[in-house]
Amino acid sequence: MALIDLSEVFFQYEGQTEEDGAVRGVSFGVNKGEWLSIIGHNGSGKSTLIKLLNGLYLPTSGEVKVEGISSAAEDRIWELRKKVGMIFQNPDNQLVATVVEEDVAFGLENLGVPPLEIQGRVKNALEKVRMGEFAKHAPHHLSGGQKQRVAIAGILAMEPEVLLMDEPTAMLDPSGRKEVLDTVLRLHEEQGITVVHVTHFMEEALAADRVLCMDEGKIALSGSPREVFLNIGGLHALGLEVPPMAELSLRLRKKGLRIPETVMSIEEMTEALCQLKSAI
Amino acid sequence: MLGDITLGQFFPGDSPVHRVDPRMKLLLTALYICLTFLVKDFIGYGLLLALLLFCTLLSGLKLKFMLRSLKPILMIILFTFFLNMFFAKGDRVLFAWRFIVITEESLYFAAFMALRLVFLILGTSLLTLTTSPIALTDGLERVLKPLKLVRFPVHELSMMMTIALRFIPTLLEETDKIMKAQAARGADFDTGNLLQRAKAMVPLLVPLFISAFRRADELAIAMEARCYRGGEGRTRMKILRLQAVDYLALLLFLALLAAELLRQRLL
């Protein structure tokens, strides 16, 4: 059974009808240990979708289940949210406390964990995101990337099953973006944490095991990153950018160069081009 | 320009004064305030001065810092002084010109009242200079806890204070940004009369408020996502436990209070 299960989920904001709702009939599962990226243009419903996964929004119809707990079950909502941690877009608007370690402790304090255990778990979580030395700092003195890492530590400390990320890098500069993505990637690889990642940076979705592409509240494309990004025509039709290297390799292939279809990143492109060059 | 504003006046350190439990410090400050109001003569002030100097030296703070805290209320102190000097009643006239009469008693009384203000400010400054705002909020939440019985929202209050402390720097930064953005479009914040300047603040305040509300909304969602559901069943990471230094400090303050009361009774 999948960790998170969505069946025929519809969601409408106030004043929307079923036909123009934000999410219209979405069904999929998130498996334990996988990295799922959700892409789509602005207004495609991807941010709404992710907020349905931890009961911040409740489906208008259909059901979201996390390990068998329905998000509509009011009495078990905190149990569900403990399993499904969430990182938001704006790094400033999700840090509550005036000291980094206090903020990481916030979730644990809410869960009623005993003080000594909180201290240990906070220290541990900060080490995991490599922010241990900033434990006593004030959040407003940190960079955007560091703030997001603190937010991640705050979720990790709660030991969730799934980490949801709603465009966590959208407000960061390129170095901050890399910092945050590398951190999550490492956690995913080392700790095997399940990740659901909403993003509009196609390169970021390359790290995923599976990509869902949203359009008009529905899943338009899905599959491995390579399958999705090779469907360049399909992506263009949905108003999405294709990762630059995928686009470049397609154009080179059209010109008759033998570049493998699987080339998606700069490293792979470099390698492919070098091989071509040495073959001459 | 706004970024330089430091929050509160906390001066970090690791002295015995810094280490006193915030709850104890609040209690001691309350005792100190009582003492300031109990004092009836200058000898009593001598006692207070000795206590203040002792604490200041122990805390490693420069006297300059302490005195700086008097600056904002200098006008009030002077006002109190002159008002009392001119209007307090007395017999032994030192100076008289038309309706202005200064007597020995009024001069004494004026100095006494002004000093009381000075001592109040210096004592409470010592609290805020040696206690971080966070520790202070934390201490306040725990000291006020009994008030929960009468339905006073202690936890909510301290949560609000924490969030305010967290977001003041963020909002200041934002104000700075908006000011620059509006100035780049020709807004003028610095010239004109009071009314014109107040009007110039409108294009600053409107976006600031809108953004503050949006932030509040997002923060509330983030807090809910992290299982926040009020103070019920919540634990805290920090354990506050009274140490020897706390009891020593309490003993010192109580001894002084007793000494002053005894002196007044006997003399």
Coordinates of C-alpha atoms in Angstrom, one line a residue:
Chain A
M1 CA 0.0 0.0 0.0
A2 CA 1.2 3.5 -0.8
L3 CA 2.2 5.8 2.0
I4 CA -0.1 8.5 0.8
D5 CA -3.1 7.6 -1.3
L6 CA -5.3 10.1 -3.3
S7 CA -8.4 8.8 -4.9
E8 CA -10.5 11.0 -7.2
V9 CA -9.6 14.2 -5.3
F10 CA -11.5 17.4 -6.2
F11 CA -10.9 20.7 -4.5
Q12 CA -12.6 24.0 -5.2
Y13 CA -11.9 27.3 -3.6
E14 CA -14.9 29.4 -2.6
G15 CA -16.8 30.5 -5.7
Q16 CA -15.3 27.8 -8.0
T17 CA -17.4 25.1 -9.6
E18 CA -16.3 21.5 -10.2
E19 CA -15.3 22.3 -13.8
D20 CA -13.0 25.2 -12.9
G21 CA -11.8 24.0 -9.5
A22 CA -8.1 24.1 -8.5
V23 CA -7.9 20.3 -8.3
R24 CA -10.1 18.1 -10.5
G25 CA -10.2 14.4 -10.1
V26 CA -6.6 13.6 -9.2
S27 CA -5.6 10.0 -8.1
F28 CA -2.1 8.9 -7.3
G29 CA 0.0 7.3 -4.6
V30 CA 3.2 8.3 -2.9
N31 CA 5.4 5.3 -2.1
K32 CA 7.6 5.0 0.9
G33 CA 11.2 6.2 0.2
E34 CA 10.5 7.8 -3.2
W35 CA 11.1 11.3 -4.4
L36 CA 8.1 12.6 -6.2
S37 CA 8.3 16.0 -8.0
I38 CA 5.2 17.9 -9.0
I39 CA 5.6 20.4 -11.8
G40 CA 3.2 22.7 -13.6
H41 CA 2.8 26.3 -14.6
N42 CA 1.4 29.0 -12.3
G43 CA -2.2 28.2 -11.4
S44 CA -2.0 24.6 -12.5
G45 CA -3.1 23.5 -9.0
K46 CA 0.2 22.1 -7.8
S47 CA 0.4 24.2 -4.6
T48 CA -3.2 23.4 -3.8
L49 CA -2.5 19.7 -4.4
I50 CA 0.4 19.6 -1.9
K51 CA -1.7 21.3 0.8
L52 CA -4.2 18.6 0.4
L53 CA -1.6 16.0 1.4
N54 CA -1.4 17.1 5.1
G55 CA -4.9 18.2 5.7
L56 CA -4.3 21.9 5.4
Y57 CA -7.0 21.8 2.7
L58 CA -9.7 19.1 2.8
P59 CA -10.8 17.6 -0.5
T60 CA -14.3 18.9 -1.6
S61 CA -14.8 15.3 -2.8
G62 CA -12.6 12.2 -2.9
E63 CA -10.2 11.1 -0.2
V64 CA -6.6 11.6 0.9
K65 CA -5.2 8.9 3.1
V66 CA -1.9 8.8 4.9
E67 CA -1.0 5.3 6.1
G68 CA -4.8 4.7 6.2
I69 CA -5.7 7.9 8.1
S70 CA -8.1 10.0 6.1
S71 CA -7.3 13.7 6.2
A72 CA -11.0 14.4 6.8
A73 CA -10.9 12.6 10.1
E74 CA -10.8 15.6 12.4
D75 CA -9.8 13.7 15.5
R76 CA -6.7 12.2 13.9
I77 CA -5.5 15.3 12.0
W78 CA -2.5 16.0 14.4
E79 CA -1.4 12.4 14.1
L80 CA -1.5 12.8 10.3
R81 CA 0.4 16.1 10.4
K82 CA 3.1 14.5 12.5
K83 CA 3.6 12.0 9.8
V84 CA 3.6 14.6 7.0
G85 CA 5.9 17.5 7.5
M86 CA 5.8 20.5 5.3
I87 CA 8.3 23.2 4.1
F88 CA 6.8 26.4 2.6
Q89 CA 8.0 28.8 -0.1
N90 CA 8.8 31.9 2.1
P91 CA 11.6 31.1 4.4
D92 CA 10.7 34.0 6.7
N93 CA 7.0 33.2 7.2
Q94 CA 7.5 29.7 8.6
L95 CA 10.0 30.4 11.4
V96 CA 8.3 31.1 14.6
A97 CA 10.9 31.5 17.3
T98 CA 13.7 34.1 17.8
V99 CA 16.5 31.6 18.2
V100 CA 17.2 28.8 15.7
E101 CA 17.2 25.9 18.2
E102 CA 13.9 27.2 19.7
D103 CA 12.4 27.2 16.3
V104 CA 13.5 23.6 15.6
A105 CA 12.0 22.7 18.9
F106 CA 8.6 24.3 18.1
G107 CA 7.0 21.2 16.5
L108 CA 8.3 18.9 19.3
E109 CA 7.0 21.2 21.9
N110 CA 3.6 21.1 20.2
L111 CA 3.7 17.3 20.3
G112 CA 4.3 17.4 24.0
V113 CA 7.7 15.6 23.9
P114 CA 9.7 15.7 27.2
P115 CA 12.3 18.5 27.4
L116 CA 15.4 16.3 27.6
E117 CA 14.3 14.4 24.5
I118 CA 13.5 17.6 22.7
Q119 CA 17.1 18.9 23.3
G120 CA 18.6 15.7 21.9
R121 CA 16.4 15.6 18.8
V122 CA 16.9 19.3 18.1
K123 CA 20.6 18.9 18.2
N124 CA 20.4 15.9 16.0
A125 CA 18.2 17.5 13.4
L126 CA 20.4 20.6 13.2
E127 CA 23.4 18.4 12.6
K128 CA 21.5 16.6 9.8
V129 CA 21.0 19.8 7.9
R130 CA 24.6 21.0 8.8
M131 CA 23.3 24.0 10.8
G132 CA 24.6 22.8 14.2
E133 CA 26.9 25.8 14.7
F134 CA 24.0 28.2 14.2
A135 CA 21.9 26.8 17.0
K136 CA 22.0 30.0 19.1
H137 CA 21.6 32.4 16.2
A138 CA 18.7 34.6 15.4
P139 CA 16.8 33.5 12.2
H140 CA 16.7 37.0 10.7
H141 CA 20.5 37.0 10.5
L142 CA 20.6 33.9 8.3
S143 CA 20.5 33.7 4.6
G144 CA 17.5 32.4 2.8
G145 CA 19.0 29.0 2.1
Q146 CA 20.0 28.7 5.8
K147 CA 16.5 29.7 6.9
Q148 CA 15.1 26.9 4.7
R149 CA 17.5 24.4 6.2
V150 CA 16.4 25.4 9.7
A151 CA 12.8 24.9 8.6
I152 CA 13.8 21.5 7.3
A153 CA 15.5 20.7 10.6
G154 CA 12.3 21.7 12.4
I155 CA 10.4 19.1 10.4
L156 CA 13.0 16.4 10.6
A157 CA 13.0 16.7 14.4
M158 CA 9.4 15.6 14.4
E159 CA 10.5 12.5 12.6
P160 CA 7.9 12.5 9.8
E161 CA 7.3 9.8 7.2
V162 CA 7.1 12.3 4.4
L163 CA 8.6 15.7 3.7
L164 CA 6.4 17.9 1.6
M165 CA 8.0 20.9 0.0
D166 CA 6.0 23.7 -1.6
E167 CA 8.4 25.5 -4.0
P168 CA 11.1 25.8 -1.2
T169 CA 13.6 27.4 -3.5
A170 CA 11.4 29.9 -5.3
M171 CA 12.5 32.8 -3.2
L172 CA 16.2 31.9 -3.0
D173 CA 19.3 32.9 -5.1
P174 CA 21.0 30.2 -7.1
S175 CA 23.5 29.3 -4.4
G176 CA 20.7 29.1 -1.7
R177 CA 18.7 27.0 -4.1
K178 CA 21.6 24.5 -4.5
E179 CA 22.2 24.5 -0.8
V180 CA 18.6 23.5 0.0
L181 CA 18.3 21.0 -2.8
D182 CA 21.6 19.3 -1.9
T183 CA 20.5 19.1 1.7
V184 CA 17.2 17.4 0.9
L185 CA 18.9 15.1 -1.7
R186 CA 21.4 14.0 0.9
L187 CA 18.7 13.3 3.4
H188 CA 16.7 11.4 0.8
E189 CA 19.8 9.3 0.0
E190 CA 21.2 8.8 3.5
Q191 CA 18.0 8.6 5.6
G192 CA 15.7 7.3 2.9
I193 CA 13.2 10.1 3.6
T194 CA 10.2 10.2 1.3
V195 CA 9.9 13.6 -0.5
V196 CA 7.1 15.3 -2.3
H197 CA 8.5 18.4 -4.0
V198 CA 6.5 21.0 -5.8
T199 CA 8.6 23.1 -8.1
H200 CA 8.6 25.2 -11.2
F201 CA 12.4 24.7 -11.8
M202 CA 12.6 21.8 -14.2
E203 CA 16.2 21.1 -13.4
E204 CA 15.2 20.4 -9.8
A205 CA 12.7 17.8 -10.9
L206 CA 15.5 15.8 -12.5
A207 CA 16.5 14.6 -9.1
A208 CA 13.1 12.9 -8.6
D209 CA 12.2 9.3 -9.0
R210 CA 8.9 10.2 -10.5
V211 CA 7.5 13.4 -12.0
L212 CA 3.8 14.5 -12.1
C213 CA 3.0 17.3 -14.4
M214 CA -0.1 19.2 -13.4
D215 CA -2.3 21.2 -15.8
E216 CA -5.7 22.8 -15.1
G217 CA -6.0 20.8 -11.9
K218 CA -5.4 17.5 -13.5
I219 CA -2.3 15.3 -13.9
A220 CA -1.3 15.8 -17.6
L221 CA 1.9 13.8 -17.7
S222 CA 3.6 11.4 -15.3
G223 CA 6.5 9.1 -15.3
S224 CA 10.3 9.1 -14.7
P225 CA 12.0 12.5 -15.2
R226 CA 13.5 11.2 -18.5
E227 CA 10.2 10.1 -19.8
V228 CA 8.5 13.3 -19.0
F229 CA 11.3 15.6 -20.2
L230 CA 11.7 13.7 -23.4
N231 CA 8.1 14.6 -24.2
I232 CA 9.2 18.0 -25.3
G233 CA 6.2 18.6 -27.5
G234 CA 3.9 17.7 -24.6
L235 CA 5.7 20.0 -22.2
H236 CA 5.6 22.9 -24.6
A237 CA 1.9 22.4 -25.1
L238 CA 1.5 22.7 -21.3
G239 CA 3.4 26.0 -21.3
L240 CA 6.4 24.5 -19.5
E241 CA 10.1 25.0 -20.1
V242 CA 12.0 21.9 -20.9
P243 CA 15.4 21.6 -19.0
P244 CA 17.8 23.5 -21.2
M245 CA 20.1 20.5 -21.8
A246 CA 17.2 18.3 -22.9
E247 CA 16.2 21.0 -25.3
L248 CA 19.7 21.4 -26.6
S249 CA 20.2 17.7 -27.1
L250 CA 16.9 17.6 -29.1
R251 CA 18.1 20.4 -31.4
L252 CA 21.5 18.8 -31.8
R253 CA 19.9 15.5 -32.7
K254 CA 17.7 17.3 -35.3
K255 CA 21.0 18.6 -36.8
G256 CA 22.2 15.1 -37.1
L257 CA 24.5 14.8 -34.1
R258 CA 24.4 11.5 -32.3
I259 CA 23.5 12.7 -28.7
P260 CA 21.8 10.1 -26.6
E261 CA 18.2 10.9 -25.7
T262 CA 18.9 10.4 -22.0
V263 CA 21.0 13.6 -21.8
M264 CA 19.4 16.0 -19.3
S265 CA 22.1 17.7 -17.3
I266 CA 25.1 19.8 -18.1
E267 CA 27.5 17.0 -16.9
E268 CA 25.8 14.4 -19.2
M269 CA 25.9 16.9 -22.1
T270 CA 29.6 17.6 -21.6
E271 CA 30.3 13.9 -21.6
A272 CA 28.3 13.2 -24.7
L273 CA 29.9 16.0 -26.6
C274 CA 33.4 14.9 -25.5
Q275 CA 32.7 11.4 -26.7
L276 CA 31.6 12.7 -30.0
K277 CA 34.7 14.8 -30.3
S278 CA 37.0 12.0 -29.5
A279 CA 35.2 9.8 -32.1
I280 CA 36.1 12.2 -34.9
Chain B
M1 CA 19.1 53.0 7.9
L2 CA 16.4 51.2 9.8
G3 CA 18.5 48.0 10.0
D4 CA 20.7 49.4 12.7
I5 CA 17.9 49.5 15.3
T6 CA 18.8 46.8 17.9
L7 CA 15.9 45.1 19.5
G8 CA 15.6 45.9 23.2
Q9 CA 18.9 46.8 24.8
F10 CA 20.2 43.4 25.8
F11 CA 23.9 43.3 26.3
P12 CA 25.1 39.7 26.1
G13 CA 27.4 38.3 28.8
D14 CA 28.0 35.5 31.2
S15 CA 28.1 37.2 34.5
P16 CA 26.3 36.0 37.7
V17 CA 23.7 38.7 37.0
H18 CA 23.2 37.4 33.5
R19 CA 22.9 33.9 34.8
V20 CA 20.1 34.6 37.3
D21 CA 16.9 32.8 36.3
P22 CA 14.6 35.2 34.4
R23 CA 11.8 34.3 36.7
M24 CA 13.9 35.3 39.7
K25 CA 15.0 38.4 38.0
L26 CA 11.4 39.5 37.4
L27 CA 10.7 38.8 41.1
L28 CA 13.8 40.7 42.2
T29 CA 12.9 43.7 40.0
A30 CA 9.4 43.7 41.6
L31 CA 11.1 43.7 45.0
Y32 CA 13.4 46.5 43.9
I33 CA 10.5 48.6 42.7
C34 CA 8.8 48.1 46.1
L35 CA 12.0 49.1 47.8
T36 CA 12.3 52.3 45.7
F37 CA 8.8 53.3 46.8
L38 CA 9.5 52.4 50.5
V39 CA 12.6 54.6 50.8
K40 CA 11.8 57.8 52.6
D41 CA 15.2 59.6 52.8
F42 CA 18.5 60.0 51.1
I43 CA 20.2 57.4 53.3
G44 CA 17.7 54.9 51.8
Y45 CA 18.8 56.0 48.4
G46 CA 22.4 55.4 49.4
L47 CA 21.4 51.8 50.1
L48 CA 19.7 51.5 46.7
L49 CA 22.8 53.1 45.0
A50 CA 25.1 50.6 46.7
L51 CA 22.9 47.7 45.5
L52 CA 22.7 49.1 41.9
L53 CA 26.5 49.7 41.8
F54 CA 27.1 46.2 43.2
C55 CA 24.9 44.6 40.5
T56 CA 26.3 46.7 37.7
L57 CA 29.9 45.9 38.6
L58 CA 29.0 42.2 39.0
S59 CA 27.3 42.2 35.6
G60 CA 30.4 43.7 33.8
L61 CA 28.3 46.4 32.2
K62 CA 29.8 49.8 31.7
L63 CA 28.2 52.5 33.8
K64 CA 27.9 54.5 30.5
F65 CA 25.4 51.9 29.3
M66 CA 23.3 52.3 32.4
L67 CA 23.3 56.0 32.3
R68 CA 22.4 56.0 28.6
S69 CA 19.1 54.4 29.5
L70 CA 18.2 57.6 31.4
K71 CA 18.4 59.6 28.2
P72 CA 14.9 59.0 26.8
I73 CA 13.2 60.0 30.0
L74 CA 15.5 62.9 30.9
M75 CA 12.7 65.4 30.0
I76 CA 10.3 63.6 32.3
I77 CA 12.8 63.7 35.1
L78 CA 13.5 67.4 34.6
F79 CA 9.8 68.1 34.4
T80 CA 9.1 66.3 37.6
F81 CA 12.0 68.1 39.3
F82 CA 10.9 71.6 38.3
L83 CA 7.3 71.0 38.9
N84 CA 7.9 69.8 42.4
M85 CA 10.4 72.5 43.0
F86 CA 8.0 75.3 42.1
F87 CA 4.7 73.9 43.5
A88 CA 5.6 71.8 46.6
K89 CA 4.7 73.7 49.8
G90 CA 7.2 74.7 52.4
D91 CA 8.1 77.3 55.0
R92 CA 11.8 78.2 54.6
V93 CA 11.8 80.4 51.5
L94 CA 15.1 80.3 49.5
F95 CA 14.0 82.3 46.5
A96 CA 10.9 84.3 45.7
W97 CA 10.0 86.2 42.6
R98 CA 6.4 87.1 41.8
F99 CA 4.5 83.8 41.8
I100 CA 7.7 81.6 41.8
V101 CA 8.6 80.5 45.3
I102 CA 11.2 77.9 46.0
T103 CA 11.5 76.7 49.5
E104 CA 14.0 74.4 51.1
E105 CA 11.4 71.7 51.5
S106 CA 10.3 71.9 47.9
L107 CA 13.9 71.6 46.7
Y108 CA 14.4 68.6 48.9
F109 CA 11.1 67.0 47.7
A110 CA 11.9 67.7 44.0
A111 CA 15.3 66.1 44.3
F112 CA 13.8 63.2 46.1
M113 CA 11.1 62.5 43.5
A114 CA 13.5 62.9 40.5
L115 CA 15.9 60.5 42.1
R116 CA 13.1 58.0 42.6
L117 CA 12.4 58.0 38.9
V118 CA 16.2 57.7 38.2
F119 CA 16.4 54.7 40.4
L120 CA 13.3 53.1 38.9
I121 CA 14.7 53.4 35.4
L122 CA 18.2 52.3 36.3
G123 CA 16.9 49.2 38.1
T124 CA 14.6 48.1 35.4
S125 CA 17.3 48.8 32.8
L126 CA 19.6 46.5 34.6
L127 CA 16.9 43.8 34.0
T128 CA 16.6 44.4 30.3
L129 CA 20.3 44.9 29.8
T130 CA 21.2 41.6 31.3
T131 CA 18.2 39.5 30.1
S132 CA 17.6 38.6 26.5
P133 CA 14.0 39.4 25.3
I134 CA 13.5 35.6 24.8
A135 CA 14.5 34.7 28.3
L136 CA 12.3 37.6 29.5
T137 CA 9.3 36.3 27.6
D138 CA 9.9 32.8 28.8
G139 CA 10.2 33.9 32.4
L140 CA 7.1 36.0 32.1
E141 CA 5.1 33.1 30.8
R142 CA 6.1 30.9 33.7
V143 CA 5.7 33.6 36.3
L144 CA 2.2 34.5 35.1
K145 CA 1.2 30.8 34.8
P146 CA -1.0 30.9 38.0
L147 CA -3.1 33.6 36.2
K148 CA -4.4 30.8 33.9
L149 CA -6.8 29.9 36.7
V150 CA -8.6 33.1 36.2
R151 CA -8.7 32.5 32.4
F152 CA -5.9 34.9 31.7
P153 CA -4.4 33.8 28.3
V154 CA -0.8 33.5 29.5
H155 CA 0.5 31.1 26.8
E156 CA -1.2 33.2 24.0
L157 CA 0.4 36.4 25.4
S158 CA 3.9 34.9 25.4
M159 CA 3.4 33.4 22.0
M160 CA 2.4 36.8 20.7
M161 CA 5.4 38.4 22.3
T162 CA 7.7 35.7 20.8
I163 CA 6.3 36.2 17.3
A164 CA 6.5 40.0 17.6
L165 CA 10.1 39.7 18.6
R166 CA 10.8 37.3 15.7
F167 CA 9.1 39.6 13.1
I168 CA 10.1 43.1 14.2
P169 CA 13.5 42.8 12.4
T170 CA 11.8 41.3 9.4
L171 CA 9.2 44.0 9.2
L172 CA 11.8 46.7 9.7
E173 CA 13.8 45.4 6.8
E174 CA 10.6 45.4 4.7
T175 CA 9.8 49.0 5.7
D176 CA 13.2 50.0 4.6
K177 CA 12.7 48.3 1.3
I178 CA 9.3 49.9 0.7
M179 CA 10.6 53.3 1.7
K180 CA 13.4 53.0 -0.9
A181 CA 11.0 51.8 -3.5
Q182 CA 8.6 54.7 -2.9
A183 CA 11.5 57.2 -2.7
A184 CA 12.6 55.9 -6.1
R185 CA 9.2 56.9 -7.4
G186 CA 9.5 60.4 -6.0
A187 CA 7.9 59.9 -2.5
D188 CA 9.3 62.4 0.0
F189 CA 9.3 61.4 3.6
D190 CA 11.6 64.0 5.1
T191 CA 10.3 67.5 4.2
G192 CA 7.1 69.4 4.8
N193 CA 5.2 70.1 7.9
L194 CA 3.9 67.5 10.3
L195 CA 0.6 67.0 8.4
Q196 CA 2.4 66.6 5.1
R197 CA 4.8 64.1 6.6
A198 CA 2.1 62.1 8.1
K199 CA 0.4 62.0 4.7
A200 CA 3.6 60.8 3.1
M201 CA 3.5 57.8 5.5
V202 CA 0.3 56.5 4.0
P203 CA 2.0 54.9 0.9
L204 CA 4.4 53.3 3.3
L205 CA 2.0 52.0 5.8
V206 CA -0.6 50.5 3.4
P207 CA 1.8 48.0 1.7
L208 CA 3.5 47.3 5.0
F209 CA 0.1 46.3 6.6
I210 CA -1.0 44.3 3.7
S211 CA 2.3 42.4 3.8
A212 CA 2.1 41.9 7.5
F213 CA -1.3 40.4 7.2
R214 CA -0.1 38.1 4.5
R215 CA 2.8 37.0 6.6
A216 CA 0.5 36.4 9.6
D217 CA -1.7 34.2 7.4
E218 CA 1.2 32.2 6.1
L219 CA 2.8 31.9 9.5
A220 CA -0.5 30.6 10.9
I221 CA -0.6 27.9 8.2
A222 CA 3.0 26.9 8.8
M223 CA 2.3 26.7 12.6
E224 CA -0.7 24.5 12.0
A225 CA 1.3 22.3 9.7
R226 CA 3.7 21.8 12.6
C227 CA 0.9 20.7 14.9
Y228 CA 0.5 23.9 16.9
R229 CA -2.9 23.8 18.7
G230 CA -2.5 26.3 21.5
G231 CA -0.8 25.9 24.9
E232 CA -2.7 22.8 25.9
G233 CA -0.4 19.8 26.3
R234 CA 2.6 21.7 25.1
T235 CA 6.0 21.1 26.6
R236 CA 9.1 23.4 26.5
M237 CA 12.6 22.6 25.4
K238 CA 14.3 24.7 28.1
I239 CA 14.1 23.6 31.6
L240 CA 14.3 26.5 34.1
R241 CA 15.7 25.4 37.4
L242 CA 16.6 27.7 40.2
Q243 CA 20.3 27.6 41.1
A244 CA 22.4 28.7 44.1
V245 CA 23.0 32.1 42.5
D246 CA 19.2 32.7 42.3
Y247 CA 18.7 32.0 46.0
L248 CA 21.7 34.1 46.9
A249 CA 20.3 37.0 44.9
L250 CA 16.9 36.6 46.6
L251 CA 18.5 36.5 50.0
L252 CA 20.5 39.7 49.3
F253 CA 17.4 41.6 48.1
L254 CA 15.2 40.4 51.0
A255 CA 18.0 41.3 53.5
L256 CA 18.2 44.8 52.1
L257 CA 14.4 45.2 52.2
A258 CA 14.4 44.0 55.8
A259 CA 17.3 46.3 56.7
E260 CA 15.5 49.4 55.2
L261 CA 12.2 48.6 56.9
L262 CA 14.0 48.1 60.3
R263 CA 16.0 51.3 59.9
Q264 CA 12.8 53.3 59.2
R265 CA 11.1 51.7 62.2
L266 CA 13.9 52.3 64.6
L267 CA 14.8 55.9 63.6

